[in-house]
Short mmCIF file of C-alpha atoms and ligand atoms in Angstrom, two decimals:
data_model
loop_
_atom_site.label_atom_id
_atom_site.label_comp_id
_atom_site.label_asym_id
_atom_site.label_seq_id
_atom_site.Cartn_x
_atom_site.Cartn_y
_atom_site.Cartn_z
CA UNK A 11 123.56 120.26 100.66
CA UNK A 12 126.64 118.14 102.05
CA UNK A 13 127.85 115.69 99.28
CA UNK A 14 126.95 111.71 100.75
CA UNK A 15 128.43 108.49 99.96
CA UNK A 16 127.52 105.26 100.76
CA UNK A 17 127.83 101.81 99.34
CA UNK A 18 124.81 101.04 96.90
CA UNK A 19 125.83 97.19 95.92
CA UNK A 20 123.80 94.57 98.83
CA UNK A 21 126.58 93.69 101.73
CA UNK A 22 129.33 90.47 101.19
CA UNK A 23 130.71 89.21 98.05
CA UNK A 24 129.66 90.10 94.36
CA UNK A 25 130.93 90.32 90.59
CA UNK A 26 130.83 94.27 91.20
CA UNK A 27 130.43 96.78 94.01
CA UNK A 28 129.14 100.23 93.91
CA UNK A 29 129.99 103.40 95.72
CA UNK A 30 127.74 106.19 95.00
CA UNK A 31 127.96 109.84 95.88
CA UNK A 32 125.70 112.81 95.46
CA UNK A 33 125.89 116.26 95.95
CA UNK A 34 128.06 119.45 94.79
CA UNK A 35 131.43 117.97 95.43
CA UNK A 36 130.71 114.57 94.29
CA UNK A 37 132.58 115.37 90.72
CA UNK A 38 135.28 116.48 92.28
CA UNK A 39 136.08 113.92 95.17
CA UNK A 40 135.58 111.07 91.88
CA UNK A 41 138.45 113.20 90.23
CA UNK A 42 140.37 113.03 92.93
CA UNK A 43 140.26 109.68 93.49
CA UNK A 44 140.47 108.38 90.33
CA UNK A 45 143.16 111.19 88.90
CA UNK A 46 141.78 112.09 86.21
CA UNK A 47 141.09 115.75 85.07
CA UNK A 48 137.69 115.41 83.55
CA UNK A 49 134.88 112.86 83.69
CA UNK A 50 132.26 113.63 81.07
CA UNK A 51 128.47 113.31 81.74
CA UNK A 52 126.91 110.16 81.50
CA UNK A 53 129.59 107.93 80.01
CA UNK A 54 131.63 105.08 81.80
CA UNK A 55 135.24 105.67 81.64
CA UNK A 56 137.75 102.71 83.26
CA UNK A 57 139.47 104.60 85.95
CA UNK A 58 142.06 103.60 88.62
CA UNK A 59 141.08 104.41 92.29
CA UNK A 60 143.59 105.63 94.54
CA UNK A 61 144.03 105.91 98.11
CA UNK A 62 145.56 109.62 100.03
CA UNK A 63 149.21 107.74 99.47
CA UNK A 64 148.57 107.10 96.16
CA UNK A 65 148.10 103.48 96.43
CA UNK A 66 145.68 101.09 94.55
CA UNK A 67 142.54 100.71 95.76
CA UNK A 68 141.08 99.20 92.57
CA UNK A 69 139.87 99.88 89.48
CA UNK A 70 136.59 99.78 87.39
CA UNK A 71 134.29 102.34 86.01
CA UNK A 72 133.26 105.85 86.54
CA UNK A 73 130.54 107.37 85.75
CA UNK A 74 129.46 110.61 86.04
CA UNK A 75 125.71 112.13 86.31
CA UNK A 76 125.62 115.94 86.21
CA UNK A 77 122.38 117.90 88.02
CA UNK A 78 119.39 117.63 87.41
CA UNK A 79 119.43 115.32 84.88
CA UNK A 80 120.04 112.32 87.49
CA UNK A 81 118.20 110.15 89.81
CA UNK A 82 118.68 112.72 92.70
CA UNK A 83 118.79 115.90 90.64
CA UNK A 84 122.44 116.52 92.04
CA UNK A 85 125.58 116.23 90.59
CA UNK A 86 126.31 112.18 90.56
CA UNK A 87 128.83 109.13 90.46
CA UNK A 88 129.22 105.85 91.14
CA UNK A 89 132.29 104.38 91.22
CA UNK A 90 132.24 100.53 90.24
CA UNK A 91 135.03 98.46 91.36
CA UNK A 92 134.90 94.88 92.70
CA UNK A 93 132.20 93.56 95.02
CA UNK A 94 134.69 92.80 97.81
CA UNK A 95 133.58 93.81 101.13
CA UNK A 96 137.22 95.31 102.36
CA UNK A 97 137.83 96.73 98.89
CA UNK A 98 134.57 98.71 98.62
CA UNK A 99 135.11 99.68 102.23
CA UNK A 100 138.43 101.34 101.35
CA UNK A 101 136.80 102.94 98.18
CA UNK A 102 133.76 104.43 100.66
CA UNK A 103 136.67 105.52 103.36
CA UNK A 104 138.34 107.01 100.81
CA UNK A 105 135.14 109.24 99.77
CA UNK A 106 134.55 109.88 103.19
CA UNK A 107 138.31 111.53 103.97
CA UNK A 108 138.01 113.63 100.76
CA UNK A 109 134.80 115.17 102.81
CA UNK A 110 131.64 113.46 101.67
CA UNK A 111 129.55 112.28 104.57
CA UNK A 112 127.79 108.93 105.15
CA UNK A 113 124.12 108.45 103.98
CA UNK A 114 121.36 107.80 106.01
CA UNK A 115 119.25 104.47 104.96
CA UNK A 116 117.21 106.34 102.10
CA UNK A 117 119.09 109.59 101.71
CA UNK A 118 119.00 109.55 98.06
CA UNK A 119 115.50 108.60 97.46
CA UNK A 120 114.73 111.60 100.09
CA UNK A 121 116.90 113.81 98.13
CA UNK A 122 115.45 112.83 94.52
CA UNK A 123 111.78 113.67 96.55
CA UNK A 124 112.86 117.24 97.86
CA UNK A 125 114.41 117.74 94.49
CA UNK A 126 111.32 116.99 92.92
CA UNK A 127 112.44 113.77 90.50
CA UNK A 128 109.86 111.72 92.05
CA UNK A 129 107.13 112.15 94.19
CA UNK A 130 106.29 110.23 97.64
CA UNK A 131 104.29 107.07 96.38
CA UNK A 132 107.38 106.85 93.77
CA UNK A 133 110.10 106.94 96.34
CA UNK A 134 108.16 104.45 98.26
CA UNK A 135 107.57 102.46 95.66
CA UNK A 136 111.28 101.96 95.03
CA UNK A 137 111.75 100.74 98.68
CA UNK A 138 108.70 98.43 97.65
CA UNK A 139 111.00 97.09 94.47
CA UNK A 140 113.84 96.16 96.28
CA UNK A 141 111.93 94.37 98.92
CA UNK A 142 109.75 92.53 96.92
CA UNK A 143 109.25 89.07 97.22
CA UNK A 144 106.83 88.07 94.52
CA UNK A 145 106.39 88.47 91.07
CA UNK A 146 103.60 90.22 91.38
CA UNK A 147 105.09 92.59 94.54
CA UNK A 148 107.65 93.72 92.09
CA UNK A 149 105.95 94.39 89.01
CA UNK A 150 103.47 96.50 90.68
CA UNK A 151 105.95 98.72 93.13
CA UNK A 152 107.02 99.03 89.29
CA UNK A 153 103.75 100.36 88.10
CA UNK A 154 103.93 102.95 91.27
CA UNK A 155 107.27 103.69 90.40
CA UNK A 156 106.34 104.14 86.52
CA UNK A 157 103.42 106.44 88.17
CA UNK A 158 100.49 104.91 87.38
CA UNK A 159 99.12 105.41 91.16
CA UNK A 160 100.42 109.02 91.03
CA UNK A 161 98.94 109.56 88.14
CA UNK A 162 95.18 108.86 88.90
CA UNK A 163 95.74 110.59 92.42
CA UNK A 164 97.24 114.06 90.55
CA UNK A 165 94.03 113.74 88.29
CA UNK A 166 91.74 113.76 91.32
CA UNK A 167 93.85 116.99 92.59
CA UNK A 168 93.04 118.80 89.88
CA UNK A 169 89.26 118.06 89.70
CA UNK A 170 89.33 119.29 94.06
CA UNK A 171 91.65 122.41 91.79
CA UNK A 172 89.16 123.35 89.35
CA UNK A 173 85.77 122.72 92.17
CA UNK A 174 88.12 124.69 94.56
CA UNK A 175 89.15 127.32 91.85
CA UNK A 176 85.50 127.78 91.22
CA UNK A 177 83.90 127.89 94.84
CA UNK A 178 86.52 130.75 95.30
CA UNK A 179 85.38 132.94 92.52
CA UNK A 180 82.31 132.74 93.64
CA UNK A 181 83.03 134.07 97.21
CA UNK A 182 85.19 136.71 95.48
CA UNK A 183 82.35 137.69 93.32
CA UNK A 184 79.18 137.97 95.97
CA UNK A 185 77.18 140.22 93.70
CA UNK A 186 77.84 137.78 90.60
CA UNK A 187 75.33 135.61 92.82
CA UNK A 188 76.01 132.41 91.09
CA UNK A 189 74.44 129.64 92.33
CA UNK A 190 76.46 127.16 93.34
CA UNK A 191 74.07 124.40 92.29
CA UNK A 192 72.63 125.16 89.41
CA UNK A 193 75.28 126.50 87.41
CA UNK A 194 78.53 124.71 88.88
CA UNK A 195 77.06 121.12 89.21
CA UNK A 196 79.32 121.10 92.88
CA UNK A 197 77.17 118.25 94.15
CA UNK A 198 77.45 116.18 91.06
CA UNK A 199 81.32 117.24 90.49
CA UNK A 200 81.92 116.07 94.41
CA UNK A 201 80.02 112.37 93.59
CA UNK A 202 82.09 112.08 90.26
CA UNK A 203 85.32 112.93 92.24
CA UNK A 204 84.27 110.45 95.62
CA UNK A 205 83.25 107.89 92.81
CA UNK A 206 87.02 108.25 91.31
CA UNK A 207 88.38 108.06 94.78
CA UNK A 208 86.57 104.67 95.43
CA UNK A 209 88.03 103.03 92.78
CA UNK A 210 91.61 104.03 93.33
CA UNK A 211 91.08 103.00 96.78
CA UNK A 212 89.72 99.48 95.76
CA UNK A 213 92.79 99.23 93.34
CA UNK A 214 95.26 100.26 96.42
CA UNK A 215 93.80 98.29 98.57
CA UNK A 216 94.53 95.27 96.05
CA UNK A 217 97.92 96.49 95.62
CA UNK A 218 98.44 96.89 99.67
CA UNK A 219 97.25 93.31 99.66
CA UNK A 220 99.56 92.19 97.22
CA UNK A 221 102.73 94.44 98.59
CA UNK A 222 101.94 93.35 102.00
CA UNK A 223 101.09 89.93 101.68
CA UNK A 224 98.26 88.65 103.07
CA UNK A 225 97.74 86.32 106.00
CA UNK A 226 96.26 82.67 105.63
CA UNK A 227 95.58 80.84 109.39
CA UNK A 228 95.07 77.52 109.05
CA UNK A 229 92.72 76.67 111.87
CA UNK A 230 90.50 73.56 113.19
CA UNK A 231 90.42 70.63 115.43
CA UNK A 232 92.85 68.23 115.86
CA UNK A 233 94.31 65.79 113.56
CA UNK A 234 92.30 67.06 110.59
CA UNK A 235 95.19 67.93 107.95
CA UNK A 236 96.03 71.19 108.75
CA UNK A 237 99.80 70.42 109.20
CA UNK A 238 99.61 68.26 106.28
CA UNK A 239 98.29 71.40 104.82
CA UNK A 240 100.65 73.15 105.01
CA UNK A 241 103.11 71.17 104.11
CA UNK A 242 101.91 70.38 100.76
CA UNK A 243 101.28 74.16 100.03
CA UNK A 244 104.43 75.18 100.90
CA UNK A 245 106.24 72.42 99.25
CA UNK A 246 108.10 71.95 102.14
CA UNK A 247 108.08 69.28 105.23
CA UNK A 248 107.79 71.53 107.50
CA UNK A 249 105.30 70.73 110.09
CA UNK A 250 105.51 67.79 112.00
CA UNK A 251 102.51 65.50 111.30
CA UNK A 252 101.22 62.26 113.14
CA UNK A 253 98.23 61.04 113.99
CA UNK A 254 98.38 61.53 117.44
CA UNK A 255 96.21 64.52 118.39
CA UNK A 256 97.90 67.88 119.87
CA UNK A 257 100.69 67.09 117.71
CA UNK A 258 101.68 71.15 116.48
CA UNK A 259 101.31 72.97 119.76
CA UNK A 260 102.96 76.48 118.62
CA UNK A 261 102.33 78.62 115.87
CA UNK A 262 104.38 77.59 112.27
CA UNK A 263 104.73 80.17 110.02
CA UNK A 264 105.83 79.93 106.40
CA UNK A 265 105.63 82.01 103.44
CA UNK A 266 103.84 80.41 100.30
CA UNK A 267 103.91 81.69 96.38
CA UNK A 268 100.63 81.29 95.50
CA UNK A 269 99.39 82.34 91.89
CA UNK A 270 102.30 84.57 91.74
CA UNK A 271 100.99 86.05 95.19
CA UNK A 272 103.42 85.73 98.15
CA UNK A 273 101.70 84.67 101.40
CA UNK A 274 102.21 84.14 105.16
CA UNK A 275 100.85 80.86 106.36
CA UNK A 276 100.37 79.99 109.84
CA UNK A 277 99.61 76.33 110.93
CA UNK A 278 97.89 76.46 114.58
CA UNK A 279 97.44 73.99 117.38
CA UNK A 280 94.15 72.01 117.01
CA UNK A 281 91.50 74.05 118.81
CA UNK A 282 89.97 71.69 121.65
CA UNK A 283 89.46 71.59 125.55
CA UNK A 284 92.49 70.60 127.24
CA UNK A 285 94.37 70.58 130.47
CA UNK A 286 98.17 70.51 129.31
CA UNK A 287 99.55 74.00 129.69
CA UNK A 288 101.43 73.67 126.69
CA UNK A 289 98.34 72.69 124.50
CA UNK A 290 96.60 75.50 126.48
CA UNK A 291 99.03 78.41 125.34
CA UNK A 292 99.14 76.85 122.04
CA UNK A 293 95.19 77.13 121.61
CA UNK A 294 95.62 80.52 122.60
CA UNK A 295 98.13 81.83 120.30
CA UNK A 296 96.03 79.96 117.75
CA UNK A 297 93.15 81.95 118.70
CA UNK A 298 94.88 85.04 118.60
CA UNK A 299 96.39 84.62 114.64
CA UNK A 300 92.79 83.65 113.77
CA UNK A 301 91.56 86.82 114.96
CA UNK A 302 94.47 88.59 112.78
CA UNK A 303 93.76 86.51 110.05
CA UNK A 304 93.52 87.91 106.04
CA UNK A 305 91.93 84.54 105.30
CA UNK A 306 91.03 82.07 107.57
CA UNK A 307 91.08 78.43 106.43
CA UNK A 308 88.98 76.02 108.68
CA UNK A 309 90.37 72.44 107.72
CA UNK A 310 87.26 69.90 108.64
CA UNK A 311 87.93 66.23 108.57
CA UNK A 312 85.36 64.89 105.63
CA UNK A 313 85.44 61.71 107.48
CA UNK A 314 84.18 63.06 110.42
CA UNK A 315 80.37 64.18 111.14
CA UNK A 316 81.74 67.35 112.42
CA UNK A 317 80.41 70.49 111.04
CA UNK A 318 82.00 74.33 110.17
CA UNK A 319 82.12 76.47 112.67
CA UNK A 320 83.90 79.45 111.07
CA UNK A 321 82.05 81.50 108.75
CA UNK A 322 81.75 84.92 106.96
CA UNK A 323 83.46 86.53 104.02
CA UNK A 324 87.14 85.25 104.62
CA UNK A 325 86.96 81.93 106.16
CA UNK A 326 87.11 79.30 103.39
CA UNK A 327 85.76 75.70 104.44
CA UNK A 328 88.38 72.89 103.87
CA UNK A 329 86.47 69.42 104.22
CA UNK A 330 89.72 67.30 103.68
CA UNK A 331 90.51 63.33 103.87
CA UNK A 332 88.09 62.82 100.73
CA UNK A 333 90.13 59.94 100.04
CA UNK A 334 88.00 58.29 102.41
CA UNK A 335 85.01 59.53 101.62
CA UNK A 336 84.74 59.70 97.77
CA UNK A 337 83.13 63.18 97.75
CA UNK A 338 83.98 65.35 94.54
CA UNK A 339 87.51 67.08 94.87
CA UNK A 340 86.40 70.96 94.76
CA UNK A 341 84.02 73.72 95.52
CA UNK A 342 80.68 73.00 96.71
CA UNK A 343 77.54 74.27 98.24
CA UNK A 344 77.82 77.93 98.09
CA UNK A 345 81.39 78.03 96.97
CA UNK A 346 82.92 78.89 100.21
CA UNK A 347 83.92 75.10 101.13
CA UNK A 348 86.79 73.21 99.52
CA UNK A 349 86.71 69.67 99.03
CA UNK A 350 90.51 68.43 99.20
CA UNK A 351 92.64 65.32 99.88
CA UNK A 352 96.42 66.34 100.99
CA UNK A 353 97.06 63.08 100.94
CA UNK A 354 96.21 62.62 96.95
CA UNK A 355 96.76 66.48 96.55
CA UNK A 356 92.69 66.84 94.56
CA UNK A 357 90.94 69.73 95.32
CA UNK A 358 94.50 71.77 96.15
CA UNK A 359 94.49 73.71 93.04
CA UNK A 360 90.55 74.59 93.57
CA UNK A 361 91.53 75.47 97.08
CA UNK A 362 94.42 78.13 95.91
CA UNK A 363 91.99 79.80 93.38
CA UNK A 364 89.54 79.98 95.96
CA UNK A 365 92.40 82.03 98.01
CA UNK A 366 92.61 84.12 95.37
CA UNK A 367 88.94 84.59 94.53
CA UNK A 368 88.54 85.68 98.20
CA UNK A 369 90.59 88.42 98.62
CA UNK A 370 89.63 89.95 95.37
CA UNK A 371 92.64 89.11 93.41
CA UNK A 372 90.86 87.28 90.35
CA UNK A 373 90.75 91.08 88.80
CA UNK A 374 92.75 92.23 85.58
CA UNK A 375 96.11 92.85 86.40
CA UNK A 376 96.85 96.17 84.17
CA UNK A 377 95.84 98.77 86.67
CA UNK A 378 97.73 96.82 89.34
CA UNK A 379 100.40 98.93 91.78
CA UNK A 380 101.84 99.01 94.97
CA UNK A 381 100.11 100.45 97.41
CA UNK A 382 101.35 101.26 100.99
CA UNK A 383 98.87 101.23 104.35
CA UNK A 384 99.46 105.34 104.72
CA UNK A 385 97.87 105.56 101.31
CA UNK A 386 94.97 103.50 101.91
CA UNK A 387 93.99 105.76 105.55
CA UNK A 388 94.68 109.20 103.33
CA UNK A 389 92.25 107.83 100.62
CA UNK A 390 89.30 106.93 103.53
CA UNK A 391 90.09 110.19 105.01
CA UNK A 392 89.93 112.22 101.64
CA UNK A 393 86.60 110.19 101.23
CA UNK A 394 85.14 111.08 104.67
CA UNK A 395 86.41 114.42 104.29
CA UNK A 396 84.75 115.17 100.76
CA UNK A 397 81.55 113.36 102.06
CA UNK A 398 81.38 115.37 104.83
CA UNK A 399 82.00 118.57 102.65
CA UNK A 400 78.99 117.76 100.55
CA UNK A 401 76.65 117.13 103.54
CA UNK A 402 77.58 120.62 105.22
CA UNK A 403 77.40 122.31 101.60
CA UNK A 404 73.80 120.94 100.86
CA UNK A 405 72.71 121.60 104.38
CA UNK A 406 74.07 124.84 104.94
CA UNK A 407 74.66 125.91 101.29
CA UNK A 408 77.79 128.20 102.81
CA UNK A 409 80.27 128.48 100.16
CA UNK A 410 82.94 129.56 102.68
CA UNK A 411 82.34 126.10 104.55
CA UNK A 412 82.61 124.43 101.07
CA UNK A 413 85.62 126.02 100.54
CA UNK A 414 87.48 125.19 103.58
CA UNK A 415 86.07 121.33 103.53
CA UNK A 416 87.69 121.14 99.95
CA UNK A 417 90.92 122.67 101.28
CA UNK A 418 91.01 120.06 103.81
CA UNK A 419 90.56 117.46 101.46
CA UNK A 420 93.09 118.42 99.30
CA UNK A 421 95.63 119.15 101.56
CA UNK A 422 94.69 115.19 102.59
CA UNK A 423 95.22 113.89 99.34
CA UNK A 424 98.29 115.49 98.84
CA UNK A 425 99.96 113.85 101.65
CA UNK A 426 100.15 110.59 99.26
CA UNK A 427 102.43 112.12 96.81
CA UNK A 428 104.08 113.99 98.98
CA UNK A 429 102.86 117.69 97.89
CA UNK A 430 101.97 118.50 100.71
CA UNK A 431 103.56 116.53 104.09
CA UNK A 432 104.95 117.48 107.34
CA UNK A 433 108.76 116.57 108.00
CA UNK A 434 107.56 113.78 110.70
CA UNK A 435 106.45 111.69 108.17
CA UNK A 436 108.83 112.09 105.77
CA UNK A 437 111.92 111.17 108.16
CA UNK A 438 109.13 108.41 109.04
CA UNK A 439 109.00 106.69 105.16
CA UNK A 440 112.70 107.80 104.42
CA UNK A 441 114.32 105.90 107.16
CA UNK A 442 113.15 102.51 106.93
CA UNK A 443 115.02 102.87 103.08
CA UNK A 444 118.23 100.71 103.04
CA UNK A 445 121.29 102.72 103.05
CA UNK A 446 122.84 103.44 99.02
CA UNK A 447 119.13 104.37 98.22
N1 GDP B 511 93.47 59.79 104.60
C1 GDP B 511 93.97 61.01 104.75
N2 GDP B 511 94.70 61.31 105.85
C2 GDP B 511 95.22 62.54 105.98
C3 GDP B 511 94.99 63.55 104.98
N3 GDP B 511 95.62 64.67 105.40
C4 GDP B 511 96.20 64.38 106.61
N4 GDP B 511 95.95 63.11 106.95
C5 GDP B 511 96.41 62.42 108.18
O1 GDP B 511 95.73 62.96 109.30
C6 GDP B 511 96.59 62.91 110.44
C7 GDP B 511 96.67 64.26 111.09
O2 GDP B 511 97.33 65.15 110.21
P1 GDP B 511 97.97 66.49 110.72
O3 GDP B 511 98.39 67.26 109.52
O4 GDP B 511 98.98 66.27 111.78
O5 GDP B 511 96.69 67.19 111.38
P2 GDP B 511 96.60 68.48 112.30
O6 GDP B 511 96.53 68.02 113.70
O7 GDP B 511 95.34 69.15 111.90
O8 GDP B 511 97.80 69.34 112.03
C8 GDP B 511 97.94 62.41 109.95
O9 GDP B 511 98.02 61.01 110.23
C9 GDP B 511 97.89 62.65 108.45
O10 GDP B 511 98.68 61.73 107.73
C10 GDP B 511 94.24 63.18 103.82
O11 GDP B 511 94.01 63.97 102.89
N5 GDP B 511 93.75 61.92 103.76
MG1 MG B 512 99.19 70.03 113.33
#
């Protein structure tokens, strides 16, 4: 394996900057460039840095991390000097002419995987970290990282192991006649293990949610609040508000913080017949976020005698203006309408639990970690797969079939850790990494 380098400290000016290498010949080039004849494992020694002419490049701290024992399982440094663009430059050039090569965004992480320091949903989950922009995104790309995700997935592995281990002794052993039924309990060992996979899948599907952050449309007619809306959940005035109908004629996006959960909010154009061509594409990019909506939030003037239109599971009711009307701030009738005044701000705090109540987020938060999209399709497909299994094993009551089915699912399932994946995917996850990771 070549030896890379690249600059792990974010780009522009900081306190420090980092240059990390890794690989066989990463000891070395750090002796050369900072003179010295030893640098002893996992201590910080202050070091000059020097240039091929012997000049000063600067100095700081270098630390050595001999392989395995370190984050990519090869020989490490970093060399920490000052967070000065030009300066680290020089310090990275420097690494570069002594023969290490540039990383690729997420060469490290990919080399801790192949080493086998961390698994996929770990390496991912460090990407996850670093891009993070809630509370709650971080701590749970934490969890993932900590393994708690890998954890409950390599326990399901090993109950497909032993079901697998035992279908095969059976085919080996023809004459033994056991009876797959009776004596191994495969159907009821295949429910326990789908049962286990639906609730890791509910609990990455949470975590997706979270990572991701979900999508709130704000949606209605016009001049009901929804600009207001938005304004007063981002904090921010944003939106332009009037009274004057067909007011917000393009989409408005903003992202909201909301119970520690980061959101993108979209303020529409009113929805209404119309002959401008500008209100006309307006309507129609509103209709298209609706469709793409996480949660949809249909803002209804209380005022008015107009009536919801939007219903179903993710559309929360917003009967606003009840300033005017003197009706309760808060949930009422079946829960899924909102009473609210923007203008007083009542009801807004009912309105962002509600949010939070919809997509499923109300849940303890101990079990919580990142999740990624790939994860949530290789945990349906396990499930159809091992579904599918059972069917064709209690129909045809072939062990061979069983046997293969189960292969299959495993081999699914271990595509989220990373056991088992083809190189398309893992260029795939590793190169959307940031370079120094
Ligand atoms: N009385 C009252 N007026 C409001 C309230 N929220 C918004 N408005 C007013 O309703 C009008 C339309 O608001 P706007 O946010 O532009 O509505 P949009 O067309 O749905 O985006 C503006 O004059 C707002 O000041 C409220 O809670 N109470
Ligand atoms: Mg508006």
């Amino acid at each position: 394996m070549e030896t890379i380098a690249a600059v792990a400290t974010a780009a522009g000016q900081g306190g420090i900057g980092i240059v990390r290498l890794s690989g066989a010949r990463a000891l070395e080039i750090a002796l050369l460039i900072t003179r010295r004849d030893s640098i002893d494992n996992r201590f910080a020694h202050y070091a000059k840095f020097v240039d091929g002419q012997g000049q000063l490049i600067d100095d700081g701290l270098v630390i050595g991390f001999v392989g395995p024992q370190s984050f990519t399982g090869e020989d490490c440094v970093e060399l920490q000097g000052h967070g000065g663009p030009v300066v680290i430059g020089l310090l990275l050039q420097r690494c570069l002419e002594l023969g290490a090569r540039h990383a690729n965004p997420g060469e490290f992480s990919e080399r801790a995987f192949l080493n086998g320091r961390i698994d996929l949903i770990q390496a991912e989950a460090i990407a996850d970290l670093i891009a993070a922009d809630s509370t709650t995104a971080a701590r749970q790309a934490q969890a993932s990282i900590s393994g708690v995700f890998s954890t409950s997935i390599n326990q399901i592995m090993l109950e497909i192991t032993g079901l697998r281990v035992f279908v095969e002794a059976a085919l080996d052993f023809p004459e033994e006649e056991i009876d797959f039924i009776t004596e191994g309990n495969v159907d009821q060992r295949v429910d326990l293990i789908l049962e286990r996979l639906e609730v890791l899948l509910q609990q990455a599907k949470e975590g997706a949610i979270l990572q991701g952050g979900a999508t709130l449309v704000l949606a209605g007619k016009p001049n009901v609040g929804k600009s207001s809306l938005l304004n007063a959940l981002s904090g921010e005035d944003l939106a332009i508000v009037t009274d004057i109908a067909g007011t917000t004629r393009d989409l408005l996006k903003q992202t909201v913080v909301i119970g520690g959960v980061s959101f993108e909010l979209i303020d529409t154009a009113g929805l209404r017949a119309t002959n401008d061509p500008v209100e006309i594409e307006g309507v129609r990019r509103a209709e298209a976020a609706i469709s793409q909506a996480d949660i949809l939030l249909e803002v209804i003037d209380d005022s008015s005698q107009d009536a919801p239109s939007e219903t179903g599971a993710t559309a929360i009711q917003v009967f606003n203006k009840i300033d005017l009307t003197d009706r309760v701030p808060g949930p009422f009738g079946d829960g899924q309408a909102i009473a609210v005044s923007v203008r007083t701000g009542q009801g807004l705090d009912a309105l962002k639990q509600s949010i939070l109540d919809t997509l499923g987020l109300t849940q303890q938060t101990e079990n919580r970690f990142s999740a990624r999209e790939r994860h949530l399709r290789a945990l349906r497909e396990g499930q159809t797969s091992l579904t599918i299994a059972k069917q064709r094993f209690l129909s045809a009551r072939a062990g061979e079939l069983l046997a293969e089915d189960l292969k299959k699912t495993h081999d699914i399932l271990g595509a989220i850790t990373g056991r088992l994946t083809s190189d398309d995917l893992l260029g795939e996850i590793f190169s959307s990494f940031c370079i120094g990771k």
